[in-house]
mmCIF file of C-alpha atoms in Angstrom:
data_model
loop_
_atom_site.group_PDB
_atom_site.id
_atom_site.type_symbol
_atom_site.label_atom_id
_atom_site.label_comp_id
_atom_site.label_asym_id
_atom_site.label_seq_id
_atom_site.Cartn_x
_atom_site.Cartn_y
_atom_site.Cartn_z
ATOM 1 C CA ASN A 27 93.562 78.919 121.801
ATOM 2 C CA ALA A 28 91.979 82.239 122.664
ATOM 3 C CA GLY A 29 94.644 84.070 120.639
ATOM 4 C CA VAL A 30 95.137 87.696 121.712
ATOM 5 C CA THR A 31 92.713 89.009 124.295
ATOM 6 C CA GLN A 32 92.329 92.601 125.447
ATOM 7 C CA THR A 33 90.487 94.135 128.365
ATOM 8 C CA PRO A 34 88.525 96.273 128.791
ATOM 9 C CA LYS A 35 86.552 96.566 125.542
ATOM 10 C CA PHE A 36 85.571 100.160 126.253
ATOM 11 C CA ARG A 37 86.490 102.740 128.863
ATOM 12 C CA ILE A 38 85.774 106.396 129.564
ATOM 13 C CA LEU A 39 88.472 108.284 131.480
ATOM 14 C CA LYS A 40 88.584 111.772 132.875
ATOM 15 C CA ILE A 41 91.550 113.994 132.050
ATOM 16 C CA GLY A 42 94.432 113.217 134.398
ATOM 17 C CA GLN A 43 93.238 109.746 135.385
ATOM 18 C CA SER A 44 95.378 106.669 134.920
ATOM 19 C CA MET A 45 94.589 103.214 133.629
ATOM 20 C CA THR A 46 96.162 100.020 132.367
ATOM 21 C CA LEU A 47 95.069 98.309 129.181
ATOM 22 C CA GLN A 48 95.580 94.571 129.473
ATOM 23 C CA CYS A 49 96.800 92.297 126.689
ATOM 24 C CA THR A 50 97.365 88.548 126.911
ATOM 25 C CA GLN A 51 98.321 86.002 124.278
ATOM 26 C CA ASP A 52 98.338 82.220 124.631
ATOM 27 C CA MET A 53 100.331 81.353 121.508
ATOM 28 C CA ASN A 54 103.767 81.538 123.181
ATOM 29 C CA HIS A 55 104.739 84.372 120.851
ATOM 30 C CA ASN A 56 107.955 86.238 121.500
ATOM 31 C CA TYR A 57 106.939 89.561 119.950
ATOM 32 C CA MET A 58 104.115 91.754 121.210
ATOM 33 C CA TYR A 59 102.954 95.180 120.032
ATOM 34 C CA TRP A 60 100.690 98.027 121.018
ATOM 35 C CA TYR A 61 99.081 100.211 118.340
ATOM 36 C CA ARG A 62 96.647 103.067 118.444
ATOM 37 C CA GLN A 63 94.216 103.946 115.695
ATOM 38 C CA ASP A 64 92.555 107.325 115.557
ATOM 39 C CA PRO A 65 89.241 107.660 113.676
ATOM 40 C CA GLY A 66 89.681 107.237 109.934
ATOM 41 C CA MET A 67 93.446 106.753 110.242
ATOM 42 C CA GLY A 68 95.916 103.905 110.034
ATOM 43 C CA LEU A 69 97.619 102.210 112.959
ATOM 44 C CA LYS A 70 100.522 103.792 114.781
ATOM 45 C CA LEU A 71 102.969 101.712 116.800
ATOM 46 C CA ILE A 72 103.256 102.822 120.432
ATOM 47 C CA TYR A 73 105.596 100.232 121.975
ATOM 48 C CA TYR A 74 106.730 96.738 121.180
ATOM 49 C CA SER A 75 108.539 93.904 122.907
ATOM 50 C CA VAL A 76 110.763 91.180 121.479
ATOM 51 C CA GLY A 77 110.611 89.023 124.595
ATOM 52 C CA ALA A 78 110.057 89.051 128.338
ATOM 53 C CA GLY A 79 111.967 91.893 129.964
ATOM 54 C CA ILE A 80 112.661 93.713 126.683
ATOM 55 C CA THR A 81 110.620 96.637 125.391
ATOM 56 C CA ASP A 82 111.251 99.415 122.898
ATOM 57 C CA LYS A 83 109.553 102.566 121.669
ATOM 58 C CA GLY A 84 107.531 102.761 118.504
ATOM 59 C CA GLU A 85 106.381 105.834 116.583
ATOM 60 C CA VAL A 86 104.209 107.458 119.278
ATOM 61 C CA PRO A 87 105.379 106.399 122.780
ATOM 62 C CA ASN A 88 104.854 109.687 124.640
ATOM 63 C CA GLY A 89 102.274 109.431 127.424
ATOM 64 C CA TYR A 90 102.476 105.638 127.641
ATOM 65 C CA ASN A 91 104.496 103.027 129.478
ATOM 66 C CA VAL A 92 104.772 99.264 129.052
ATOM 67 C CA SER A 93 106.254 96.283 130.833
ATOM 68 C CA ARG A 94 106.780 92.668 129.814
ATOM 69 C CA SER A 95 107.389 90.516 132.854
ATOM 70 C CA THR A 96 106.013 87.350 131.236
ATOM 71 C CA THR A 97 105.800 85.996 127.705
ATOM 72 C CA GLU A 98 102.001 86.081 127.826
ATOM 73 C CA ASP A 99 101.239 89.583 129.104
ATOM 74 C CA PHE A 100 102.032 93.035 127.743
ATOM 75 C CA PRO A 101 100.096 95.743 129.630
ATOM 76 C CA LEU A 102 99.976 99.347 128.405
ATOM 77 C CA ARG A 103 99.851 102.061 131.067
ATOM 78 C CA LEU A 104 98.436 105.568 130.630
ATOM 79 C CA GLU A 105 99.605 107.709 133.542
ATOM 80 C CA LEU A 106 97.873 111.060 132.970
ATOM 81 C CA ALA A 107 95.105 110.669 130.433
ATOM 82 C CA ALA A 108 94.687 113.466 127.896
ATOM 83 C CA PRO A 109 91.967 114.015 125.253
ATOM 84 C CA SER A 110 94.596 113.344 122.561
ATOM 85 C CA GLN A 111 94.751 109.748 123.790
ATOM 86 C CA THR A 112 91.157 109.122 122.743
ATOM 87 C CA SER A 113 91.603 106.276 120.301
ATOM 88 C CA VAL A 114 91.173 102.561 119.682
ATOM 89 C CA TYR A 115 94.087 100.545 121.028
ATOM 90 C CA PHE A 116 95.099 97.247 119.462
ATOM 91 C CA CYS A 117 97.480 94.697 120.888
ATOM 92 C CA ALA A 118 99.164 92.182 118.597
ATOM 93 C CA SER A 119 101.657 89.348 118.820
ATOM 94 C CA SER A 120 103.882 87.368 116.493
ATOM 95 C CA LEU A 121 106.200 84.403 116.903
ATOM 96 C CA ARG A 122 109.114 86.248 115.373
ATOM 97 C CA GLY A 123 109.511 89.763 114.021
ATOM 98 C CA GLU A 124 109.048 88.796 110.392
ATOM 99 C CA GLU A 125 106.102 86.503 111.044
ATOM 100 C CA THR A 126 102.364 87.159 110.905
ATOM 101 C CA GLN A 127 100.912 89.432 113.551
ATOM 102 C CA TYR A 128 97.730 88.363 115.311
ATOM 103 C CA PHE A 129 95.598 91.211 116.591
ATOM 104 C CA GLY A 130 93.271 91.486 119.542
ATOM 105 C CA PRO A 131 89.755 92.922 119.252
ATOM 106 C CA GLY A 132 90.798 96.345 120.511
ATOM 107 C CA THR A 133 90.036 98.649 123.425
ATOM 108 C CA ARG A 134 88.086 101.800 122.715
ATOM 109 C CA LEU A 135 89.196 104.633 125.010
ATOM 110 C CA LEU A 136 87.461 107.969 125.405
ATOM 111 C CA VAL A 137 89.154 110.695 127.460
ATOM 112 C CA LEU A 138 86.897 113.555 128.497
ATOM 113 C CA ASP B 26 107.551 106.814 107.183
ATOM 114 C CA ALA B 27 105.409 103.892 106.050
ATOM 115 C CA LYS B 28 108.026 102.830 103.489
ATOM 116 C CA THR B 29 105.203 101.691 101.212
ATOM 117 C CA THR B 30 102.756 103.646 99.081
ATOM 118 C CA GLN B 31 99.257 102.565 98.120
ATOM 119 C CA PRO B 32 96.276 104.273 96.473
ATOM 120 C CA ASN B 33 93.932 105.803 99.024
ATOM 121 C CA SER B 34 90.866 104.049 97.667
ATOM 122 C CA MET B 35 89.676 101.620 95.024
ATOM 123 C CA GLU B 36 86.350 100.274 93.839
ATOM 124 C CA SER B 37 85.420 96.885 92.484
ATOM 125 C CA ASN B 38 82.273 95.214 91.278
ATOM 126 C CA GLU B 39 81.140 92.166 93.163
ATOM 127 C CA GLU B 40 82.455 88.844 91.812
ATOM 128 C CA GLU B 41 85.144 90.546 89.727
ATOM 129 C CA PRO B 42 88.899 90.280 90.386
ATOM 130 C CA VAL B 43 90.593 93.095 92.290
ATOM 131 C CA HIS B 44 94.244 94.059 91.969
ATOM 132 C CA LEU B 45 95.530 96.173 94.854
ATOM 133 C CA PRO B 46 98.961 97.699 94.120
ATOM 134 C CA CYS B 47 101.727 98.567 96.554
ATOM 135 C CA ASN B 48 104.988 100.363 95.886
ATOM 136 C CA HIS B 49 108.014 99.607 98.081
ATOM 137 C CA SER B 50 110.862 100.960 96.001
ATOM 138 C CA THR B 51 113.365 101.103 98.904
ATOM 139 C CA ILE B 52 112.839 97.516 100.000
ATOM 140 C CA SER B 53 115.878 95.622 101.251
ATOM 141 C CA GLY B 54 116.762 92.006 100.574
ATOM 142 C CA THR B 55 115.529 90.792 103.962
ATOM 143 C CA ASP B 56 112.189 92.616 103.983
ATOM 144 C CA TYR B 57 109.102 90.467 103.763
ATOM 145 C CA ILE B 58 105.970 91.944 102.206
ATOM 146 C CA HIS B 59 102.886 91.460 104.338
ATOM 147 C CA TRP B 60 99.282 92.314 103.589
ATOM 148 C CA TYR B 61 96.674 92.810 106.264
ATOM 149 C CA ARG B 62 93.095 93.948 106.029
ATOM 150 C CA GLN B 63 90.822 95.643 108.511
ATOM 151 C CA LEU B 64 87.090 95.179 108.316
ATOM 152 C CA PRO B 65 84.940 97.947 109.813
ATOM 153 C CA SER B 66 85.099 98.046 113.632
ATOM 154 C CA GLN B 67 87.532 95.119 113.807
ATOM 155 C CA GLY B 68 91.237 94.629 114.361
ATOM 156 C CA PRO B 69 93.490 93.981 111.375
ATOM 157 C CA GLU B 70 93.721 90.421 110.110
ATOM 158 C CA TYR B 71 96.505 88.751 108.176
ATOM 159 C CA VAL B 72 95.912 88.148 104.485
ATOM 160 C CA ILE B 73 99.158 86.930 102.923
ATOM 161 C CA HIS B 74 102.910 87.503 102.875
ATOM 162 C CA GLY B 75 105.907 86.730 100.686
ATOM 163 C CA LEU B 76 109.574 87.404 100.127
ATOM 164 C CA THR B 77 110.497 86.884 96.485
ATOM 165 C CA SER B 78 108.160 84.583 94.634
ATOM 166 C CA ASN B 79 104.426 84.764 94.104
ATOM 167 C CA VAL B 80 102.260 83.292 96.836
ATOM 168 C CA ASN B 81 98.755 81.904 96.951
ATOM 169 C CA ASN B 82 96.444 81.047 99.814
ATOM 170 C CA ARG B 83 92.738 80.565 100.270
ATOM 171 C CA MET B 84 92.148 84.291 100.709
ATOM 172 C CA ALA B 85 94.244 85.852 97.969
ATOM 173 C CA SER B 86 97.315 85.799 95.757
ATOM 174 C CA LEU B 87 100.398 87.968 96.085
ATOM 175 C CA ALA B 88 102.337 88.867 92.972
ATOM 176 C CA ILE B 89 105.790 90.307 93.661
ATOM 177 C CA ALA B 90 107.693 92.143 90.944
ATOM 178 C CA GLU B 91 110.995 90.650 89.888
ATOM 179 C CA ASP B 92 112.911 93.651 91.293
ATOM 180 C CA ARG B 93 110.737 93.486 94.454
ATOM 181 C CA LYS B 94 110.003 97.208 94.291
ATOM 182 C CA SER B 95 106.303 96.637 93.972
ATOM 183 C CA SER B 96 103.685 93.989 94.652
ATOM 184 C CA THR B 97 100.021 93.366 93.948
ATOM 185 C CA LEU B 98 97.433 91.735 96.140
ATOM 186 C CA ILE B 99 94.896 89.872 94.022
ATOM 187 C CA LEU B 100 91.426 89.013 95.229
ATOM 188 C CA HIS B 101 90.127 86.623 92.601
ATOM 189 C CA ARG B 102 86.416 87.280 93.097
ATOM 190 C CA ALA B 103 85.500 90.237 95.268
ATOM 191 C CA THR B 104 82.607 89.768 97.646
ATOM 192 C CA LEU B 105 80.833 92.351 99.762
ATOM 193 C CA ARG B 106 82.680 90.911 102.749
ATOM 194 C CA ASP B 107 85.985 91.959 101.171
ATOM 195 C CA ALA B 108 85.171 95.652 101.639
ATOM 196 C CA ALA B 109 87.918 96.751 104.014
ATOM 197 C CA VAL B 110 91.092 98.769 104.350
ATOM 198 C CA TYR B 111 94.047 96.825 102.975
ATOM 199 C CA TYR B 112 97.526 97.501 104.347
ATOM 200 C CA CYS B 113 100.779 96.621 102.589
ATOM 201 C CA ILE B 114 103.726 96.437 105.001
ATOM 202 C CA ARG B 115 107.448 95.798 104.772
ATOM 203 C CA LYS B 116 108.619 93.660 107.637
ATOM 204 C CA THR B 117 111.916 92.356 108.917
ATOM 205 C CA SER B 118 112.771 90.483 112.047
ATOM 206 C CA TYR B 119 114.375 93.498 113.674
ATOM 207 C CA ASP B 120 112.528 96.492 112.257
ATOM 208 C CA LYS B 121 109.522 98.277 113.673
ATOM 209 C CA VAL B 122 106.322 97.655 111.782
ATOM 210 C CA ILE B 123 104.946 100.806 110.226
ATOM 211 C CA PHE B 124 101.382 100.788 108.947
ATOM 212 C CA GLY B 125 100.582 103.348 106.276
ATOM 213 C CA PRO B 126 97.044 104.644 105.643
ATOM 214 C CA GLY B 127 96.253 101.649 103.401
ATOM 215 C CA THR B 128 93.775 101.316 100.531
ATOM 216 C CA SER B 129 90.084 101.493 101.283
ATOM 217 C CA LEU B 130 88.356 98.961 99.018
ATOM 218 C CA SER B 131 84.682 99.403 98.200
ATOM 219 C CA VAL B 132 82.782 96.517 96.616
ATOM 220 C CA ILE B 133 79.746 97.432 94.534
ATOM 221 C CA PRO B 134 76.896 94.907 94.423
#
């Protein structure tokens, strides 16, 4: 099992550009999550999904969109990149809500 | 609202036990207590979790107070590799997971 994989590892965006951060898990987990982590800070939940076709907002959803068309994939979309979105983005998955979360290696995003 | 409180930082000498406290005074009966740690430049990794009774695994032990309003993560012999930020989290099947700032553990050789 590869676990949770994220692409790209690193990306530089210009203000106003768009991009999609990819996240895939091969553990057949129902729950998937997107977090962001600013330098020296803890993780903040952006969006999460409890199954294919179901998504919900976390603490900091503004400026992001998600979709969950399959169990395996949970892409995060940035429509109009802003410098405030410079962060490290982590995707995670768990079998059920109360179970262990498995994290991907992260995507480092720089918006200039 | 992280719903848990932890000290910002702690220090330990190498090869000594470390007790990392967490307060979760508003915990409900269905909340599990999870601990994760994040090594520098890596994603968080699972350490241990429990509901009511104490738990042990190869990484650590989790001691949960009888009233469940607090818990302690115990690293039996700290190594330099244990230097990380440790997060204590309350988790239910239906609730959003909120990570607080965690405890930054330094291990002194």
